[in-house]
Coordinates of C-alpha atoms and ligand atoms in Angstrom, one line a residue:
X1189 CA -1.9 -31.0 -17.5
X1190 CA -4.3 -28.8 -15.7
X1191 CA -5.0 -28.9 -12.0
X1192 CA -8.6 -30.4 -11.5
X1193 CA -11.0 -27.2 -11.8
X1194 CA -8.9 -26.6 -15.2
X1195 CA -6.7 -23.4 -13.9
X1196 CA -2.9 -23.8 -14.9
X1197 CA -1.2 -23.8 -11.5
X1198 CA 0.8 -20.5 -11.8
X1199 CA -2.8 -19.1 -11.7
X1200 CA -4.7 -21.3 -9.5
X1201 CA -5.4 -19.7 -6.2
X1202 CA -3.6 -21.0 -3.4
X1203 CA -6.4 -21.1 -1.1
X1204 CA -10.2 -21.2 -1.5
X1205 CA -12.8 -19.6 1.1
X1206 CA -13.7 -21.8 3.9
X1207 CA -10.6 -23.5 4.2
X1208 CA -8.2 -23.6 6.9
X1209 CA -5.3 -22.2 6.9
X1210 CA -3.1 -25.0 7.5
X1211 CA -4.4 -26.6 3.4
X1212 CA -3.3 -22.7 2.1
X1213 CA -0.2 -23.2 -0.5
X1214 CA 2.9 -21.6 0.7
X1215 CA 4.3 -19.1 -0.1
X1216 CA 1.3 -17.2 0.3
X1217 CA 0.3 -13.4 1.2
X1218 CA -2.3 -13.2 3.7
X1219 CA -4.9 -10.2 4.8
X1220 CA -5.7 -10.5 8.3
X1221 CA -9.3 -9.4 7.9
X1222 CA -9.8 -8.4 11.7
X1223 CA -6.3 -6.1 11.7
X1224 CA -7.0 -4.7 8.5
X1225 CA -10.6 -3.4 9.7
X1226 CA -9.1 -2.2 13.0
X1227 CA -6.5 0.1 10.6
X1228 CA -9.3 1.4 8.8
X1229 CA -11.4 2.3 11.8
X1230 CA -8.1 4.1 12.9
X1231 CA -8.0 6.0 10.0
X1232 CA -11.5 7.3 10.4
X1233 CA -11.1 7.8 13.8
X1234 CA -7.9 10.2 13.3
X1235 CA -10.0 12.0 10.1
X1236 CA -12.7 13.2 12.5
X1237 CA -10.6 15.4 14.2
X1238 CA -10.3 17.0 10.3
X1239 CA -14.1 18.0 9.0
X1240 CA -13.9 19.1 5.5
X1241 CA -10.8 17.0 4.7
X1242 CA -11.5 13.9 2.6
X1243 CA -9.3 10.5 2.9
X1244 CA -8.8 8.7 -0.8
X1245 CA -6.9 5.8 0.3
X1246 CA -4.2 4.6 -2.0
X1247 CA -4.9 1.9 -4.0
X1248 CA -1.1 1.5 -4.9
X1249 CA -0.9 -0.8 -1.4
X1250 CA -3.4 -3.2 -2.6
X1251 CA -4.3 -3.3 -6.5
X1252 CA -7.4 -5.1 -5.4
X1253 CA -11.0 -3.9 -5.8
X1254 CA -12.5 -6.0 -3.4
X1255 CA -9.9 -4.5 -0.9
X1256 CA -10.7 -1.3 -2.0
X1257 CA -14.4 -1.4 -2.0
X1258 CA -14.1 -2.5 2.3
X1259 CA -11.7 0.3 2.9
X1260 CA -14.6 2.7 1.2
X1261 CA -17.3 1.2 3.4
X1262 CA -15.5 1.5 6.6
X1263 CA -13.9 4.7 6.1
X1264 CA -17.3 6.1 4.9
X1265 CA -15.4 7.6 1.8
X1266 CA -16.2 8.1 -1.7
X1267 CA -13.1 7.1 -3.8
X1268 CA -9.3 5.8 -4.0
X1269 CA -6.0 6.9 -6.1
X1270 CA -4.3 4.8 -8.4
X1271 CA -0.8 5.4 -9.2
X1272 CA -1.2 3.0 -12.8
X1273 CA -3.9 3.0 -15.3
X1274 CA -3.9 -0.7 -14.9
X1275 CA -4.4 -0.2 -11.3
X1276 CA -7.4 2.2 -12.3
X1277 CA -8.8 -0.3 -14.9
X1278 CA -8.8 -2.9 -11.7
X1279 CA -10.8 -0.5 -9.4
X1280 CA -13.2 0.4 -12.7
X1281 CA -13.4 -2.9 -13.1
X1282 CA -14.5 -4.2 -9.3
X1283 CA -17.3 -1.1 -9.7
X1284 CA -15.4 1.9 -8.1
X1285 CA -16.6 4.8 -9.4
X1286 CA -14.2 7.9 -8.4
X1287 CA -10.8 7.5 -9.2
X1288 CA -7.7 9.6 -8.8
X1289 CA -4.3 9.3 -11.0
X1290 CA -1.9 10.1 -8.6
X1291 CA 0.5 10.3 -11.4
X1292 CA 1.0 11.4 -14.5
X1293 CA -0.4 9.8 -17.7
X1294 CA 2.2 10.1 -20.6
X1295 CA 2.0 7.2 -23.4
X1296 CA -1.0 8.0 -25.7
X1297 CA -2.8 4.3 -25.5
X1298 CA -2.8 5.3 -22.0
X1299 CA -4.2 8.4 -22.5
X1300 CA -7.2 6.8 -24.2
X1301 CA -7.6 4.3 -21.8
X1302 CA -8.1 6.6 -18.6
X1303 CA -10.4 8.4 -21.1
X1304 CA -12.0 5.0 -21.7
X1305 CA -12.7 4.7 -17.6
X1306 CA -14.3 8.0 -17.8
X1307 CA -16.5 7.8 -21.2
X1308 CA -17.6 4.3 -19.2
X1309 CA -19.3 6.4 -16.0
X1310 CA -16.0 6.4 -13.6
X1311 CA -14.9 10.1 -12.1
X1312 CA -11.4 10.4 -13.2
X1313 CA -9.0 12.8 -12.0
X1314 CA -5.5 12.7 -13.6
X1315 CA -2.2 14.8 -12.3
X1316 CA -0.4 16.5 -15.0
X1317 CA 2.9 19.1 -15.2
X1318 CA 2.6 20.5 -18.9
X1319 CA 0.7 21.9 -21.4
X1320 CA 0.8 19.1 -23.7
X1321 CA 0.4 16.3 -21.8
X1322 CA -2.7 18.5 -20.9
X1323 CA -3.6 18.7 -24.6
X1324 CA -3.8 15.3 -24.9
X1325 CA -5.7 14.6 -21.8
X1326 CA -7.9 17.0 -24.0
X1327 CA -8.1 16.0 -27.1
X1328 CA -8.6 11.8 -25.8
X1329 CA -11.6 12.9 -23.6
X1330 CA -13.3 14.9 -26.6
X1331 CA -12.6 12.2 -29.0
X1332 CA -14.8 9.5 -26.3
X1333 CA -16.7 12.2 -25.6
X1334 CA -16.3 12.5 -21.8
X1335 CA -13.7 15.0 -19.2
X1336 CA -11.0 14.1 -17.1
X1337 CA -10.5 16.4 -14.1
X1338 CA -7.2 17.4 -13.8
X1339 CA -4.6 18.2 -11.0
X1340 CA -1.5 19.9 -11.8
X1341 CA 1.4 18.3 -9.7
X1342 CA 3.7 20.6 -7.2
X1343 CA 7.0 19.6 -6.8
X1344 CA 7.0 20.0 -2.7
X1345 CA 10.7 18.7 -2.5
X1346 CA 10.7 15.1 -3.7
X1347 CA 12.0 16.5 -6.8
X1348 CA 10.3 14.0 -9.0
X1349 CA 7.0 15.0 -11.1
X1350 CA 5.6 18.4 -10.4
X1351 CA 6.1 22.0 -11.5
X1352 CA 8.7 24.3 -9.0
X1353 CA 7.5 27.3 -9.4
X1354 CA 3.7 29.1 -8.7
X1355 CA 3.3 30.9 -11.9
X1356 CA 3.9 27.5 -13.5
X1357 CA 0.4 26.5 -11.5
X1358 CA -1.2 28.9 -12.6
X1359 CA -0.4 29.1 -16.5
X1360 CA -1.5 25.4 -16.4
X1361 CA -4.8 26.4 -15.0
X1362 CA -5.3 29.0 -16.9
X1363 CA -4.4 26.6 -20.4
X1364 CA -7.2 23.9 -18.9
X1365 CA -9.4 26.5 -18.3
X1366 CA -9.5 27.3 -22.0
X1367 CA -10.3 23.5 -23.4
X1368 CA -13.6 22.0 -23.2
X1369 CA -12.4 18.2 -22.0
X1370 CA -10.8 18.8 -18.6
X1371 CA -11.6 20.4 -15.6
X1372 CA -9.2 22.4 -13.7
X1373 CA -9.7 20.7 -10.3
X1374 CA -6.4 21.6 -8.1
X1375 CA -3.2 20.4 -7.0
X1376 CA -1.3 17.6 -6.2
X1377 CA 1.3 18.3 -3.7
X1378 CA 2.8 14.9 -2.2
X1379 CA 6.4 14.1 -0.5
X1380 CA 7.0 10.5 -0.2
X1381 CA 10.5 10.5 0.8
X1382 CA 9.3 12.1 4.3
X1383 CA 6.6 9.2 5.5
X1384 CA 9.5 7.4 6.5
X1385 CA 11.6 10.0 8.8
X1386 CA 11.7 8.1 12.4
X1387 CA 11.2 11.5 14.5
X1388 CA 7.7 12.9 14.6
X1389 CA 9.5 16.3 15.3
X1390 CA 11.8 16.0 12.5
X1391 CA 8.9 14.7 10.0
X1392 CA 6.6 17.4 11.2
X1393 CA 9.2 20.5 10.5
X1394 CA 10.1 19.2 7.2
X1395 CA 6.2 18.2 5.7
X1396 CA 5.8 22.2 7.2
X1397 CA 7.8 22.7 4.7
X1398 CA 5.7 21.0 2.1
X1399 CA 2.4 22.7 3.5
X1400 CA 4.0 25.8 2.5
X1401 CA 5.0 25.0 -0.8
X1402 CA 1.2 23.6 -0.9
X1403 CA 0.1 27.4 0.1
X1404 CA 1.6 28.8 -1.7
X1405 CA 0.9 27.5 -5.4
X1406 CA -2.8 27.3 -4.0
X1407 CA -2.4 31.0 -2.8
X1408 CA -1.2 32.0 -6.1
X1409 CA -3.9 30.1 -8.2
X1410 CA -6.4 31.7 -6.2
X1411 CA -5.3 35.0 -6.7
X1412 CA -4.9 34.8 -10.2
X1413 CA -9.0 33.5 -10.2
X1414 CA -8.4 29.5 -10.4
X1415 CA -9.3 28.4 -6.6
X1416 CA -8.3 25.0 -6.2
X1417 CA -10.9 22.9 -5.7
X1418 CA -8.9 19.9 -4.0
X1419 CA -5.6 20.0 -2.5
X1420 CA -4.4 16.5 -2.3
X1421 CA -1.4 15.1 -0.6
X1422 CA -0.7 12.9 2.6
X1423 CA 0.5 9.3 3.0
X1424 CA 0.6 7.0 5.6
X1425 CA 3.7 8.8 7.7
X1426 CA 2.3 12.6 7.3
X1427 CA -1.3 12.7 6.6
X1428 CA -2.1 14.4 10.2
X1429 CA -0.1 17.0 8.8
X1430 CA -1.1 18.2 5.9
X1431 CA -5.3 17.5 7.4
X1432 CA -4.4 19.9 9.7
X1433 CA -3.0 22.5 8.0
X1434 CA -6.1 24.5 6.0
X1435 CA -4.4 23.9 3.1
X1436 CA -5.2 20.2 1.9
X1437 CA -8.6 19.4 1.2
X1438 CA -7.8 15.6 1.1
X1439 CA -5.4 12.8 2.1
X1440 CA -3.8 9.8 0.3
X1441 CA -2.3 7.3 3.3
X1442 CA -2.2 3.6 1.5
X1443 CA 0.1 1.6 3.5
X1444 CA -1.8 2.2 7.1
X1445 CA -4.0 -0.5 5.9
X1446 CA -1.6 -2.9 5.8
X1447 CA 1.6 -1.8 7.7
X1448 CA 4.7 -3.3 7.5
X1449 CA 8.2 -3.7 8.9
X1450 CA 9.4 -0.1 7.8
X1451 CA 6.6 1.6 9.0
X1452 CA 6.1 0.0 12.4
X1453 CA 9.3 1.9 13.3
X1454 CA 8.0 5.6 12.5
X1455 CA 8.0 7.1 16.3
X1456 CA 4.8 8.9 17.1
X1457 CA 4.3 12.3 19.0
X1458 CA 3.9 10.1 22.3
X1459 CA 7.2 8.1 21.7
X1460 CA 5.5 4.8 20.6
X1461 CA 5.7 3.3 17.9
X1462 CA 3.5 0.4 15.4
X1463 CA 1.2 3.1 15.1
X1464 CA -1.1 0.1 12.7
X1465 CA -1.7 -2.8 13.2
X1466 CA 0.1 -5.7 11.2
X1467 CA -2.6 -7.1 8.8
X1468 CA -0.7 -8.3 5.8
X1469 CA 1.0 -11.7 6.0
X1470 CA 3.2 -13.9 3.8
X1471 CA 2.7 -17.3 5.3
X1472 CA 6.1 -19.8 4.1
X1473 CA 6.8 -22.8 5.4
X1474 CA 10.2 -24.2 7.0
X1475 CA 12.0 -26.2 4.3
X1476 CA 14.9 -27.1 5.6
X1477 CA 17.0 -26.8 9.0
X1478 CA 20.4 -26.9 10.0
X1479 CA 21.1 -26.9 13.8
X1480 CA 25.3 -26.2 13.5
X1481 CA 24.3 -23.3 11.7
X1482 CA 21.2 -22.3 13.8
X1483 CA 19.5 -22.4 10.9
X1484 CA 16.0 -22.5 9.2
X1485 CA 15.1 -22.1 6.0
X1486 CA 12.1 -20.9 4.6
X1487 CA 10.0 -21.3 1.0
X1488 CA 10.0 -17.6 0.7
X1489 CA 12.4 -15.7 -1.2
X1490 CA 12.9 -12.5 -3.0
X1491 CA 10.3 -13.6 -5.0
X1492 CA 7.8 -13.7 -2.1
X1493 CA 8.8 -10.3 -0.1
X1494 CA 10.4 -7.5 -0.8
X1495 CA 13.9 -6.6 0.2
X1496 CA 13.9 -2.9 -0.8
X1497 CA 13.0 -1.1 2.5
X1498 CA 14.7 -3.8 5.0
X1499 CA 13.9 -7.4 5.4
X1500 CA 11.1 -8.6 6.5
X1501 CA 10.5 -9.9 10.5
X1502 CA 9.5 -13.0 12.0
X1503 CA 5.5 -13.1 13.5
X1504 CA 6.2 -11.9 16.9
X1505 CA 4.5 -14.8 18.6
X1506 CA 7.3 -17.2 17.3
X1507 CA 10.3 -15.2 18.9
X1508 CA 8.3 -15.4 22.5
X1509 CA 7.8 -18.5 22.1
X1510 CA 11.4 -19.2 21.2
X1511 CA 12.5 -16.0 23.3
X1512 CA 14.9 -14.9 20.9
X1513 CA 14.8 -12.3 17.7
X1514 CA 15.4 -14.5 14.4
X1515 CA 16.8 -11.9 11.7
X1516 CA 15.5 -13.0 8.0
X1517 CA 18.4 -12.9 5.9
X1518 CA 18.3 -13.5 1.7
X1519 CA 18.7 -16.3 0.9
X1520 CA 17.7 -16.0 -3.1
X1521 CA 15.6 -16.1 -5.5
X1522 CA 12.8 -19.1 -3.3
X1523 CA 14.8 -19.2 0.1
X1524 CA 15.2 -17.0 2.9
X1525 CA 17.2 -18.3 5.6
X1526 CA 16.2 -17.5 9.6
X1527 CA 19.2 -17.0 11.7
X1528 CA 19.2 -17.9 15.4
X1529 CA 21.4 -14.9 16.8
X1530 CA 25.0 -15.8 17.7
X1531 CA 24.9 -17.1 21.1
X1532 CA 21.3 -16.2 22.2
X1533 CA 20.5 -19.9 22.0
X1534 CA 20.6 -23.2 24.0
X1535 CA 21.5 -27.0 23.1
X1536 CA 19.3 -29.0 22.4
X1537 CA 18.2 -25.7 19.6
X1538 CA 14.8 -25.3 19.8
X1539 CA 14.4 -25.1 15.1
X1540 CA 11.1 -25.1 13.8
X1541 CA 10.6 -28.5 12.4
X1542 CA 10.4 -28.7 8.4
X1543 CA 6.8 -28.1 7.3
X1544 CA 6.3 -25.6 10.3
X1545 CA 4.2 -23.1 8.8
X1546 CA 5.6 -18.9 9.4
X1547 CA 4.1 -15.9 9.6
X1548 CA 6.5 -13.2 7.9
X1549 CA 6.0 -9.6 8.3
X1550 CA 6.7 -7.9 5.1
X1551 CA 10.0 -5.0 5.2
X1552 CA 7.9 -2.7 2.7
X1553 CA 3.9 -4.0 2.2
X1554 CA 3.2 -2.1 -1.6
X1555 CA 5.9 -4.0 -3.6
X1556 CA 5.0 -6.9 -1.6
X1557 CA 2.0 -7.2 -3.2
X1558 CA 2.9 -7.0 -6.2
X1559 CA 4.8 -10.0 -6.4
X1560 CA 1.1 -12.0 -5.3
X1561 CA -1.6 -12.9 -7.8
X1562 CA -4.1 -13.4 -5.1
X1563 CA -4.8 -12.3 -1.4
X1564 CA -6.0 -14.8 1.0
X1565 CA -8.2 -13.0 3.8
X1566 CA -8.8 -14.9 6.8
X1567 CA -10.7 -14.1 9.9
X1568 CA -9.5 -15.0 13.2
X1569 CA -5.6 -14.5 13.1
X1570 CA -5.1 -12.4 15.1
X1571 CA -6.6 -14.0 18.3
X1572 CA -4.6 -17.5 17.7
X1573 CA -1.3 -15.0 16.7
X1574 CA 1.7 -17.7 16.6
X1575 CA 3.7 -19.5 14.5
X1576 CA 3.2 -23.0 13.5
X1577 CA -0.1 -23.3 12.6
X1578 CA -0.2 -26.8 12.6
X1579 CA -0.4 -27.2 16.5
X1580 CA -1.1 -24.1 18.0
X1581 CA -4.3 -21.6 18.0
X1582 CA -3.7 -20.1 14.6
X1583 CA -5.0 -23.1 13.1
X1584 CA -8.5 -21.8 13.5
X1585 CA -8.1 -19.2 11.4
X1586 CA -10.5 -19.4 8.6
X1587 CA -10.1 -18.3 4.6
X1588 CA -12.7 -15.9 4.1
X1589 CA -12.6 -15.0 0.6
X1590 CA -9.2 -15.1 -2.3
X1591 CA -9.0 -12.2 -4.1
X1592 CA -7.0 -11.6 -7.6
X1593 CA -4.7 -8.9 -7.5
X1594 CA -5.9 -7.6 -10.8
X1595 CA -3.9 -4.3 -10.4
X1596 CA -0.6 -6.1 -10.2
X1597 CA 2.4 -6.0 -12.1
X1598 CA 5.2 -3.0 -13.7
X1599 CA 1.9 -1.0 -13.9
X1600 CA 1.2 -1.2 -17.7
Ligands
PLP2779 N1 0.2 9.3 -2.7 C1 1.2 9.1 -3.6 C2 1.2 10.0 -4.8 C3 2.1 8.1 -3.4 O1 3.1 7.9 -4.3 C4 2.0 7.2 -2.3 C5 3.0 6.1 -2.1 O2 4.0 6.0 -2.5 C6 0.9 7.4 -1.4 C7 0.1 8.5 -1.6 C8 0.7 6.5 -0.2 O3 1.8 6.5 0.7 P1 1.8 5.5 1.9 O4 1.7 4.1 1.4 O5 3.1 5.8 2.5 O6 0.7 5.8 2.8
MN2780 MN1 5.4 2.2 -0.3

């Protein structure tokens, strides 16, 4: 039987716009419209101390074109990356019109698809690391009759994609420079397993390091006559870095937008920390409680937040009211169990009464995502902040529009 409106449930939305959120189906993954805009104002705050140096903000966070069409307008920039030609497809798709493969683009259906986006009007840039995946970049944007633009990927120390060595660059450019269907239009020099390093001394000295390795594959190109165009690089963690440096042209932060648990604790150059503002949300509900075992447990599971970068955190407006840190502990596949810490609590236990609804900070916001078909905006979260938004000021909040995470999935 289908759900009146004639969507299966799997795929009916679990809100719809103009609601409040107390009707929105739980487990749930909310944008905070008002915290997201903040971020993004951030960001293009902190890029006007860079003239010259472009932000493309990764679309890897959200797989959403709606989302990324707002980040565009507020950041006054032109274009996002994709790390997934399904994820490119989606942006296409929602009417974005430059795209960057942050990534390379191996498996030949794929091949033709990206050359699909760009024979269709989209800008499409592409990393790649060898000759022949270069050839067939070619030889599927002369068969559709379009280009790709093409990045050749430096291996800056992540030791994943990339080319190690200078020369390499530059016999790359020089082979794109002799086809007719791409464009030799720079590098790609990116370090993810740095965004994450705690001390802003410690981060800074080692993505020093990968500005150097940038300058010096740019530096080389240049000298043997292929001046790189764009210099790409940057995420959330570093991107101040490599703006700064004279060497990047343009920056790829994706999580700032939505922040999360693991990226609240980077320190900043001033010792603070939650550099962003928390904007994405998976709303549960309490299912069951225990007071013996100062217990509460919650509709969401592994298959509603992530687990890989830490768990996620409890809504800080819940643990003042309660005055006490609840640590979100697994607890499978549709539960996760809050524990009251040993001893921090009084009798009578103050437990969230089943059907309270939660606010849960997500450990690590991109493969978050993922696991949602939709995103449920809602204006006016932030001002109610709490917890169970039955009773208190949170019930105000208001579902502005549900969008379908069209990007989502293993990134076919
Ligand atoms: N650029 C590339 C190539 C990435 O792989 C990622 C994330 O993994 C990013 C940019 C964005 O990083 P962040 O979400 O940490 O800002
Ligand atoms: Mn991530």
């Amino acid at each position: 039987r289908c759900h009146a409106g004639g969507t299966i449930s799997a795929l009916r939305p679990p809100a719809t716009a103009g609601g409040q959120l107390a009707e929105v189906d739980t487990p749930a993954l909310l944008l905070d419209l008002d915290a997201f805009e903040h971020n993004c104002e951030k960001l293009r705050k902190a890029m006007v101390k860079f003239p010259g140096v472009a932000v493309r903000p990764h679309a890897k966070a959200h797989k959403t074109a709606e989302v990324a069409a707002l980040q565009l307008k507020l950041l006054r920039a032109s274009g996002v990356c994709c790390q997934k030609v399904v994820e490119a497809e989606a942006m296409a798709e929602g009417g974005l019109t430059d795209l960057l493969l942050s990534n390379e683009v191996v498996a030949k259906r794929k091949i033709e698809r990206l050359a699909g986006l760009a024979a269709a009007g989209t800008r499409i840039s592409v990393c790649f690391e060898s000759e022949a995946n270069l050839r067939a970049l070619n030889a599927a944007a002369a068969a559709q009759g379009t280009h790709l633009d093409v990045l050749v990927e430096v291996n800056v120390g992540q030791d994943r994609c990339g080319v190690d060595r200078p020369e390499e660059a530059v016999a790359l450019a020089a082979a794109a420079k002799a086809l007719d269907n791409v464009r030799f239009a720079g590098i790609q020099a990116y370090h993810g397993g740095l965004q994450h390093i705690r001390d802003p001394q410690e981060r800074a000295a080692k993505v020093g390091q990968v500005v150097d390795r940038a300058r010096a594959a740019a530096g080389a190109l240049t000298a043997a006559g292929h001046p790189c165009g764009t210099v790409t690089g940057g995420g959330t963690g570093s991107f101040r870095i490599e703006a700064g440096s004279g060497v990047f042209t343009e920056v790829q932060p994706g999580s700032f937008a939505f922040n999360d648990v693991d990226y609240s604790k980077n320190v900043q150059e001033d010792g603070s920390v939650n550099e962003w503002e928390q904007s994405l949300w998976v709303l549960t509900q309490v299912m069951s409680t225990n007071e013996g075992r100062a217990l509460a447990v919650v509709d969401a599971g592994t298959k509603a937040v992530s687990l890989d970068s830490g768990p996620p955190r409890l809504h800080s407006g819940f643990e003042q009211m309660y005055g006490v840190t609840m640590e979100y502990v697994s607890g499978g596949d549709e539960h996760g169990k809050l524990l009251w810490p040993q001893g921090a609590y009084q009798m009578p236990m103050q437990l969230p009464p089943v059907g309270s609804l939660l606010l849960l900070q997500p450990g690590h916001c991109d493969p978050t995502v993922n696991l949602y078909d939709h995103i449920v905006s809602v204006r006016g979260l932030r001002f109610g902040a709490p917890t169970d938004f039955r009773q208190a000021a949170g019930a105000q909040a208001r579902v502005e529009a549900v969008w379908s995470v069209r990007g989502r999935g293993p990134g076919h």
